[in-house]
Amino acid sequence: MLRSRVLMAVALLALSACGDSDSQSPEEPGHVEPPGDNQPDHRPNVAGTYDVTGTMSIVLNGQTDVSSILDVVRIEAPARNPGRVQIHLGGMDCGAGIRATMTGETTFSVNEGECPLPPEAGCTSSFRINGGSGTHPMNGALQLGLRGQLEVRCGTQSASAPVSIDVSGSRTGQALPDTRAQVLILGADLATTVRQFADDIRP
């Protein structure tokens, strides 16, 4: 009989302890909301295909060469990677896409990616993206900035130079006042401009 009472008392103490831990309010200090399926998915705010214009620049021998860009950027939201998006640059081959992470409802941070160019005259080239950011405000234009290195190797010789891309534009089929005037700029597509820059730094 005594043993039964002791076991019952231990069980009641255990239940009481569990109840105390469950009663912690989400607003209490130290509470961290666990990531998971309950978090809102903001990727549809930035996903889509965009007609963009802007500039691509490269630094050679201390001088900055700037070219106008007119192309298409596509942003995908992969089903198996919540919070991640993949960026595709026009006709450039960037594999599965340049990886980026959502940082807000309409903002994302670019992680990294690589866009190799077709071999030419015994040389191989690649545009390596190592950072950047983007935003697509509600009723506004996509703003995308990428930073990286253009690397060229010809036999045993190699050369590289920093490259940056800054473009903006609306989803395909839409016309926004802040991008329509820029369409008048005669710019080359991204792939053509990267190849021209690769020729400039070829060792």
PDB file of C-alpha atoms in Angstrom:
ATOM      1  CA  MET A   1       0.000   0.000   0.000  1.00  0.00           C
ATOM      2  CA  LEU A   2       2.801   2.367   0.974  1.00  0.00           C
ATOM      3  CA  ARG A   3       4.638   1.511  -2.201  1.00  0.00           C
ATOM      4  CA  SER A   4       1.572   2.407  -4.317  1.00  0.00           C
ATOM      5  CA  ARG A   5       1.298   5.826  -2.654  1.00  0.00           C
ATOM      6  CA  VAL A   6       4.978   6.531  -3.268  1.00  0.00           C
ATOM      7  CA  LEU A   7       4.649   5.645  -6.974  1.00  0.00           C
ATOM      8  CA  MET A   8       1.552   7.844  -7.304  1.00  0.00           C
ATOM      9  CA  ALA A   9       3.364  10.791  -5.710  1.00  0.00           C
ATOM     10  CA  VAL A  10       6.308  10.423  -8.119  1.00  0.00           C
ATOM     11  CA  ALA A  11       3.937  10.294 -11.090  1.00  0.00           C
ATOM     12  CA  LEU A  12       2.130  13.447  -9.959  1.00  0.00           C
ATOM     13  CA  LEU A  13       5.439  15.309  -9.557  1.00  0.00           C
ATOM     14  CA  ALA A  14       6.486  14.297 -13.089  1.00  0.00           C
ATOM     15  CA  LEU A  15       3.202  15.504 -14.581  1.00  0.00           C
ATOM     16  CA  SER A  16       3.496  18.774 -12.693  1.00  0.00           C
ATOM     17  CA  ALA A  17       7.001  19.370 -14.086  1.00  0.00           C
ATOM     18  CA  CYS A  18       5.814  18.695 -17.647  1.00  0.00           C
ATOM     19  CA  GLY A  19       2.939  21.121 -17.214  1.00  0.00           C
ATOM     20  CA  ASP A  20       5.279  23.883 -16.081  1.00  0.00           C
ATOM     21  CA  SER A  21       7.513  23.518 -19.145  1.00  0.00           C
ATOM     22  CA  ASP A  22       4.557  23.553 -21.545  1.00  0.00           C
ATOM     23  CA  SER A  23       3.089  26.692 -20.028  1.00  0.00           C
ATOM     24  CA  GLN A  24       6.010  28.879 -21.148  1.00  0.00           C
ATOM     25  CA  SER A  25       4.627  31.714 -23.221  1.00  0.00           C
ATOM     26  CA  PRO A  26       6.113  32.417 -26.686  1.00  0.00           C
ATOM     27  CA  GLU A  27       6.565  35.997 -25.545  1.00  0.00           C
ATOM     28  CA  GLU A  28       8.804  35.042 -22.610  1.00  0.00           C
ATOM     29  CA  PRO A  29      12.519  35.919 -22.880  1.00  0.00           C
ATOM     30  CA  GLY A  30      14.619  33.200 -24.436  1.00  0.00           C
ATOM     31  CA  HIS A  31      11.800  31.664 -26.451  1.00  0.00           C
ATOM     32  CA  VAL A  32      12.859  30.818 -30.015  1.00  0.00           C
ATOM     33  CA  GLU A  33      10.281  29.793 -32.597  1.00  0.00           C
ATOM     34  CA  PRO A  34      11.551  26.579 -34.218  1.00  0.00           C
ATOM     35  CA  PRO A  35      11.914  26.658 -38.007  1.00  0.00           C
ATOM     36  CA  GLY A  36       9.613  24.404 -39.947  1.00  0.00           C
ATOM     37  CA  ASP A  37       6.464  24.152 -41.987  1.00  0.00           C
ATOM     38  CA  ASN A  38       4.704  26.721 -39.798  1.00  0.00           C
ATOM     39  CA  GLN A  39       6.897  29.535 -41.138  1.00  0.00           C
ATOM     40  CA  PRO A  40       5.307  31.573 -43.977  1.00  0.00           C
ATOM     41  CA  ASP A  41       6.751  31.024 -47.454  1.00  0.00           C
ATOM     42  CA  HIS A  42       7.545  34.439 -48.955  1.00  0.00           C
ATOM     43  CA  ARG A  43       9.271  33.084 -52.067  1.00  0.00           C
ATOM     44  CA  PRO A  44       6.265  33.690 -54.375  1.00  0.00           C
ATOM     45  CA  ASN A  45       6.863  37.422 -53.769  1.00  0.00           C
ATOM     46  CA  VAL A  46      10.157  37.252 -55.690  1.00  0.00           C
ATOM     47  CA  ALA A  47       9.778  34.183 -57.934  1.00  0.00           C
ATOM     48  CA  GLY A  48       9.078  34.796 -61.598  1.00  0.00           C
ATOM     49  CA  THR A  49      10.593  35.800 -64.924  1.00  0.00           C
ATOM     50  CA  TYR A  50      11.769  39.401 -65.279  1.00  0.00           C
ATOM     51  CA  ASP A  51      12.718  41.629 -68.200  1.00  0.00           C
ATOM     52  CA  VAL A  52      15.742  43.467 -66.796  1.00  0.00           C
ATOM     53  CA  THR A  53      18.091  46.254 -67.770  1.00  0.00           C
ATOM     54  CA  GLY A  54      21.154  47.567 -66.003  1.00  0.00           C
ATOM     55  CA  THR A  55      24.925  47.286 -66.108  1.00  0.00           C
ATOM     56  CA  MET A  56      27.736  44.774 -65.866  1.00  0.00           C
ATOM     57  CA  SER A  57      31.145  46.089 -64.860  1.00  0.00           C
ATOM     58  CA  ILE A  58      34.658  44.639 -64.664  1.00  0.00           C
ATOM     59  CA  VAL A  59      37.809  46.053 -63.098  1.00  0.00           C
ATOM     60  CA  LEU A  60      40.904  45.747 -65.322  1.00  0.00           C
ATOM     61  CA  ASN A  61      44.265  47.250 -64.395  1.00  0.00           C
ATOM     62  CA  GLY A  62      42.590  49.564 -61.924  1.00  0.00           C
ATOM     63  CA  GLN A  63      40.079  50.795 -64.487  1.00  0.00           C
ATOM     64  CA  THR A  64      36.359  49.977 -64.445  1.00  0.00           C
ATOM     65  CA  ASP A  65      34.737  49.018 -67.747  1.00  0.00           C
ATOM     66  CA  VAL A  66      30.922  49.259 -67.721  1.00  0.00           C
ATOM     67  CA  SER A  67      28.521  47.723 -70.270  1.00  0.00           C
ATOM     68  CA  SER A  68      24.756  48.125 -70.565  1.00  0.00           C
ATOM     69  CA  ILE A  69      22.649  44.994 -70.107  1.00  0.00           C
ATOM     70  CA  LEU A  70      19.261  44.014 -71.536  1.00  0.00           C
ATOM     71  CA  ASP A  71      18.201  40.465 -70.701  1.00  0.00           C
ATOM     72  CA  VAL A  72      15.869  38.149 -68.791  1.00  0.00           C
ATOM     73  CA  VAL A  73      16.328  36.901 -65.206  1.00  0.00           C
ATOM     74  CA  ARG A  74      14.365  33.945 -63.871  1.00  0.00           C
ATOM     75  CA  ILE A  75      13.947  33.218 -60.140  1.00  0.00           C
ATOM     76  CA  GLU A  76      12.687  29.793 -59.080  1.00  0.00           C
ATOM     77  CA  ALA A  77      11.435  28.511 -55.712  1.00  0.00           C
ATOM     78  CA  PRO A  78      12.498  24.841 -55.450  1.00  0.00           C
ATOM     79  CA  ALA A  79       9.914  22.681 -53.694  1.00  0.00           C
ATOM     80  CA  ARG A  80      12.432  20.767 -51.570  1.00  0.00           C
ATOM     81  CA  ASN A  81      14.297  23.804 -50.227  1.00  0.00           C
ATOM     82  CA  PRO A  82      12.016  26.084 -48.148  1.00  0.00           C
ATOM     83  CA  GLY A  83      13.417  29.587 -47.832  1.00  0.00           C
ATOM     84  CA  ARG A  84      15.766  29.146 -50.797  1.00  0.00           C
ATOM     85  CA  VAL A  85      15.499  30.475 -54.344  1.00  0.00           C
ATOM     86  CA  GLN A  86      17.562  29.830 -57.464  1.00  0.00           C
ATOM     87  CA  ILE A  87      18.512  32.572 -59.929  1.00  0.00           C
ATOM     88  CA  HIS A  88      19.008  31.973 -63.654  1.00  0.00           C
ATOM     89  CA  LEU A  89      20.704  34.639 -65.789  1.00  0.00           C
ATOM     90  CA  GLY A  90      19.351  34.801 -69.338  1.00  0.00           C
ATOM     91  CA  GLY A  91      21.143  32.378 -71.648  1.00  0.00           C
ATOM     92  CA  MET A  92      24.021  31.725 -69.259  1.00  0.00           C
ATOM     93  CA  ASP A  93      24.548  28.152 -68.077  1.00  0.00           C
ATOM     94  CA  CYS A  94      24.560  28.380 -64.273  1.00  0.00           C
ATOM     95  CA  GLY A  95      23.622  24.753 -63.613  1.00  0.00           C
ATOM     96  CA  ALA A  96      20.756  24.442 -61.143  1.00  0.00           C
ATOM     97  CA  GLY A  97      20.946  28.210 -60.617  1.00  0.00           C
ATOM     98  CA  ILE A  98      22.657  30.721 -58.371  1.00  0.00           C
ATOM     99  CA  ARG A  99      21.632  29.929 -54.783  1.00  0.00           C
ATOM    100  CA  ALA A 100      20.001  32.603 -52.623  1.00  0.00           C
ATOM    101  CA  THR A 101      18.217  32.686 -49.254  1.00  0.00           C
ATOM    102  CA  MET A 102      15.099  34.668 -48.372  1.00  0.00           C
ATOM    103  CA  THR A 103      15.844  37.297 -45.692  1.00  0.00           C
ATOM    104  CA  GLY A 104      12.430  38.970 -45.556  1.00  0.00           C
ATOM    105  CA  GLU A 105       9.049  39.112 -47.238  1.00  0.00           C
ATOM    106  CA  THR A 106      10.483  40.641 -50.424  1.00  0.00           C
ATOM    107  CA  THR A 107      14.273  40.385 -49.955  1.00  0.00           C
ATOM    108  CA  PHE A 108      16.913  37.715 -50.459  1.00  0.00           C
ATOM    109  CA  SER A 109      20.659  37.302 -50.027  1.00  0.00           C
ATOM    110  CA  VAL A 110      22.722  35.702 -52.790  1.00  0.00           C
ATOM    111  CA  ASN A 111      24.948  32.865 -51.592  1.00  0.00           C
ATOM    112  CA  GLU A 112      27.022  31.546 -54.469  1.00  0.00           C
ATOM    113  CA  GLY A 113      26.978  29.996 -57.913  1.00  0.00           C
ATOM    114  CA  GLU A 114      29.066  29.269 -60.972  1.00  0.00           C
ATOM    115  CA  CYS A 115      28.363  29.947 -64.635  1.00  0.00           C
ATOM    116  CA  PRO A 116      30.975  28.306 -66.919  1.00  0.00           C
ATOM    117  CA  LEU A 117      31.377  29.646 -70.456  1.00  0.00           C
ATOM    118  CA  PRO A 118      31.828  27.435 -73.547  1.00  0.00           C
ATOM    119  CA  PRO A 119      35.542  26.740 -74.271  1.00  0.00           C
ATOM    120  CA  GLU A 120      37.029  29.040 -76.881  1.00  0.00           C
ATOM    121  CA  ALA A 121      40.422  29.011 -78.634  1.00  0.00           C
ATOM    122  CA  GLY A 122      41.936  26.596 -76.137  1.00  0.00           C
ATOM    123  CA  CYS A 123      40.747  28.612 -73.130  1.00  0.00           C
ATOM    124  CA  THR A 124      38.148  27.900 -70.459  1.00  0.00           C
ATOM    125  CA  SER A 125      36.271  30.628 -68.585  1.00  0.00           C
ATOM    126  CA  SER A 126      33.908  30.752 -65.650  1.00  0.00           C
ATOM    127  CA  PHE A 127      31.952  33.448 -63.835  1.00  0.00           C
ATOM    128  CA  ARG A 128      31.919  32.633 -60.106  1.00  0.00           C
ATOM    129  CA  ILE A 129      29.293  34.484 -58.062  1.00  0.00           C
ATOM    130  CA  ASN A 130      30.187  34.827 -54.386  1.00  0.00           C
ATOM    131  CA  GLY A 131      27.568  37.245 -53.078  1.00  0.00           C
ATOM    132  CA  GLY A 132      24.899  39.812 -53.702  1.00  0.00           C
ATOM    133  CA  SER A 133      21.346  40.717 -52.798  1.00  0.00           C
ATOM    134  CA  GLY A 134      17.938  41.303 -54.280  1.00  0.00           C
ATOM    135  CA  THR A 135      14.516  42.724 -53.524  1.00  0.00           C
ATOM    136  CA  HIS A 136      11.130  42.844 -55.213  1.00  0.00           C
ATOM    137  CA  PRO A 137       8.932  45.354 -53.365  1.00  0.00           C
ATOM    138  CA  MET A 138       5.192  45.034 -53.744  1.00  0.00           C
ATOM    139  CA  ASN A 139       4.146  46.973 -56.889  1.00  0.00           C
ATOM    140  CA  GLY A 140       7.820  47.728 -57.565  1.00  0.00           C
ATOM    141  CA  ALA A 141      10.650  46.511 -59.773  1.00  0.00           C
ATOM    142  CA  LEU A 142      13.040  43.676 -59.051  1.00  0.00           C
ATOM    143  CA  GLN A 143      16.445  44.976 -57.946  1.00  0.00           C
ATOM    144  CA  LEU A 144      19.295  42.455 -58.236  1.00  0.00           C
ATOM    145  CA  GLY A 145      22.993  42.892 -57.532  1.00  0.00           C
ATOM    146  CA  LEU A 146      25.607  40.160 -58.005  1.00  0.00           C
ATOM    147  CA  ARG A 147      29.317  40.174 -57.176  1.00  0.00           C
ATOM    148  CA  GLY A 148      31.943  37.693 -58.288  1.00  0.00           C
ATOM    149  CA  GLN A 149      35.081  36.834 -60.237  1.00  0.00           C
ATOM    150  CA  LEU A 150      35.555  36.133 -63.929  1.00  0.00           C
ATOM    151  CA  GLU A 151      38.283  33.518 -64.317  1.00  0.00           C
ATOM    152  CA  VAL A 152      40.025  32.543 -67.574  1.00  0.00           C
ATOM    153  CA  ARG A 153      42.563  29.740 -68.034  1.00  0.00           C
ATOM    154  CA  CYS A 154      44.561  29.145 -71.212  1.00  0.00           C
ATOM    155  CA  GLY A 155      46.908  26.182 -70.861  1.00  0.00           C
ATOM    156  CA  THR A 156      49.096  26.820 -67.820  1.00  0.00           C
ATOM    157  CA  GLN A 157      48.274  30.524 -67.658  1.00  0.00           C
ATOM    158  CA  SER A 158      45.296  32.042 -65.878  1.00  0.00           C
ATOM    159  CA  ALA A 159      43.812  35.456 -65.171  1.00  0.00           C
ATOM    160  CA  SER A 160      40.858  36.792 -63.203  1.00  0.00           C
ATOM    161  CA  ALA A 161      39.035  40.047 -62.548  1.00  0.00           C
ATOM    162  CA  PRO A 162      36.179  41.195 -60.275  1.00  0.00           C
ATOM    163  CA  VAL A 163      32.809  41.532 -61.984  1.00  0.00           C
ATOM    164  CA  SER A 164      29.543  43.020 -60.752  1.00  0.00           C
ATOM    165  CA  ILE A 165      26.016  42.944 -62.172  1.00  0.00           C
ATOM    166  CA  ASP A 166      23.286  45.424 -61.232  1.00  0.00           C
ATOM    167  CA  VAL A 167      19.935  45.057 -62.964  1.00  0.00           C
ATOM    168  CA  SER A 168      16.293  45.899 -62.367  1.00  0.00           C
ATOM    169  CA  GLY A 169      13.036  45.160 -64.108  1.00  0.00           C
ATOM    170  CA  SER A 170       9.450  43.975 -63.996  1.00  0.00           C
ATOM    171  CA  ARG A 171       7.950  40.535 -64.331  1.00  0.00           C
ATOM    172  CA  THR A 172       7.568  39.537 -67.976  1.00  0.00           C
ATOM    173  CA  GLY A 173       4.466  41.065 -69.509  1.00  0.00           C
ATOM    174  CA  GLN A 174       4.246  43.925 -67.015  1.00  0.00           C
ATOM    175  CA  ALA A 175       5.226  47.520 -67.648  1.00  0.00           C
ATOM    176  CA  LEU A 176       6.480  49.596 -64.730  1.00  0.00           C
ATOM    177  CA  PRO A 177       7.293  53.322 -65.107  1.00  0.00           C
ATOM    178  CA  ASP A 178      10.732  52.955 -63.522  1.00  0.00           C
ATOM    179  CA  THR A 179      11.860  50.307 -66.023  1.00  0.00           C
ATOM    180  CA  ARG A 180      10.112  51.263 -69.276  1.00  0.00           C
ATOM    181  CA  ALA A 181      12.466  54.174 -69.977  1.00  0.00           C
ATOM    182  CA  GLN A 182      15.502  51.957 -69.371  1.00  0.00           C
ATOM    183  CA  VAL A 183      14.402  49.559 -72.100  1.00  0.00           C
ATOM    184  CA  LEU A 184      15.435  52.237 -74.599  1.00  0.00           C
ATOM    185  CA  ILE A 185      19.065  51.588 -73.639  1.00  0.00           C
ATOM    186  CA  LEU A 186      20.727  49.440 -76.291  1.00  0.00           C
ATOM    187  CA  GLY A 187      22.356  46.775 -74.149  1.00  0.00           C
ATOM    188  CA  ALA A 188      23.788  43.341 -74.879  1.00  0.00           C
ATOM    189  CA  ASP A 189      22.623  40.202 -73.108  1.00  0.00           C
ATOM    190  CA  LEU A 190      24.526  38.878 -70.090  1.00  0.00           C
ATOM    191  CA  ALA A 191      26.126  35.887 -71.845  1.00  0.00           C
ATOM    192  CA  THR A 192      27.518  38.038 -74.683  1.00  0.00           C
ATOM    193  CA  THR A 193      28.919  40.625 -72.267  1.00  0.00           C
ATOM    194  CA  VAL A 194      30.608  37.995 -70.072  1.00  0.00           C
ATOM    195  CA  ARG A 195      32.274  36.473 -73.152  1.00  0.00           C
ATOM    196  CA  GLN A 196      33.528  39.896 -74.207  1.00  0.00           C
ATOM    197  CA  PHE A 197      34.962  40.498 -70.737  1.00  0.00           C
ATOM    198  CA  ALA A 198      36.609  37.063 -70.819  1.00  0.00           C
ATOM    199  CA  ASP A 199      38.348  38.029 -74.075  1.00  0.00           C
ATOM    200  CA  ASP A 200      39.588  41.219 -72.427  1.00  0.00           C
ATOM    201  CA  ILE A 201      41.332  39.395 -69.561  1.00  0.00           C
ATOM    202  CA  ARG A 202      42.591  36.376 -71.520  1.00  0.00           C
ATOM    203  CA  PRO A 203      46.248  35.749 -70.540  1.00  0.00           C
TER     204      PRO A 203
END
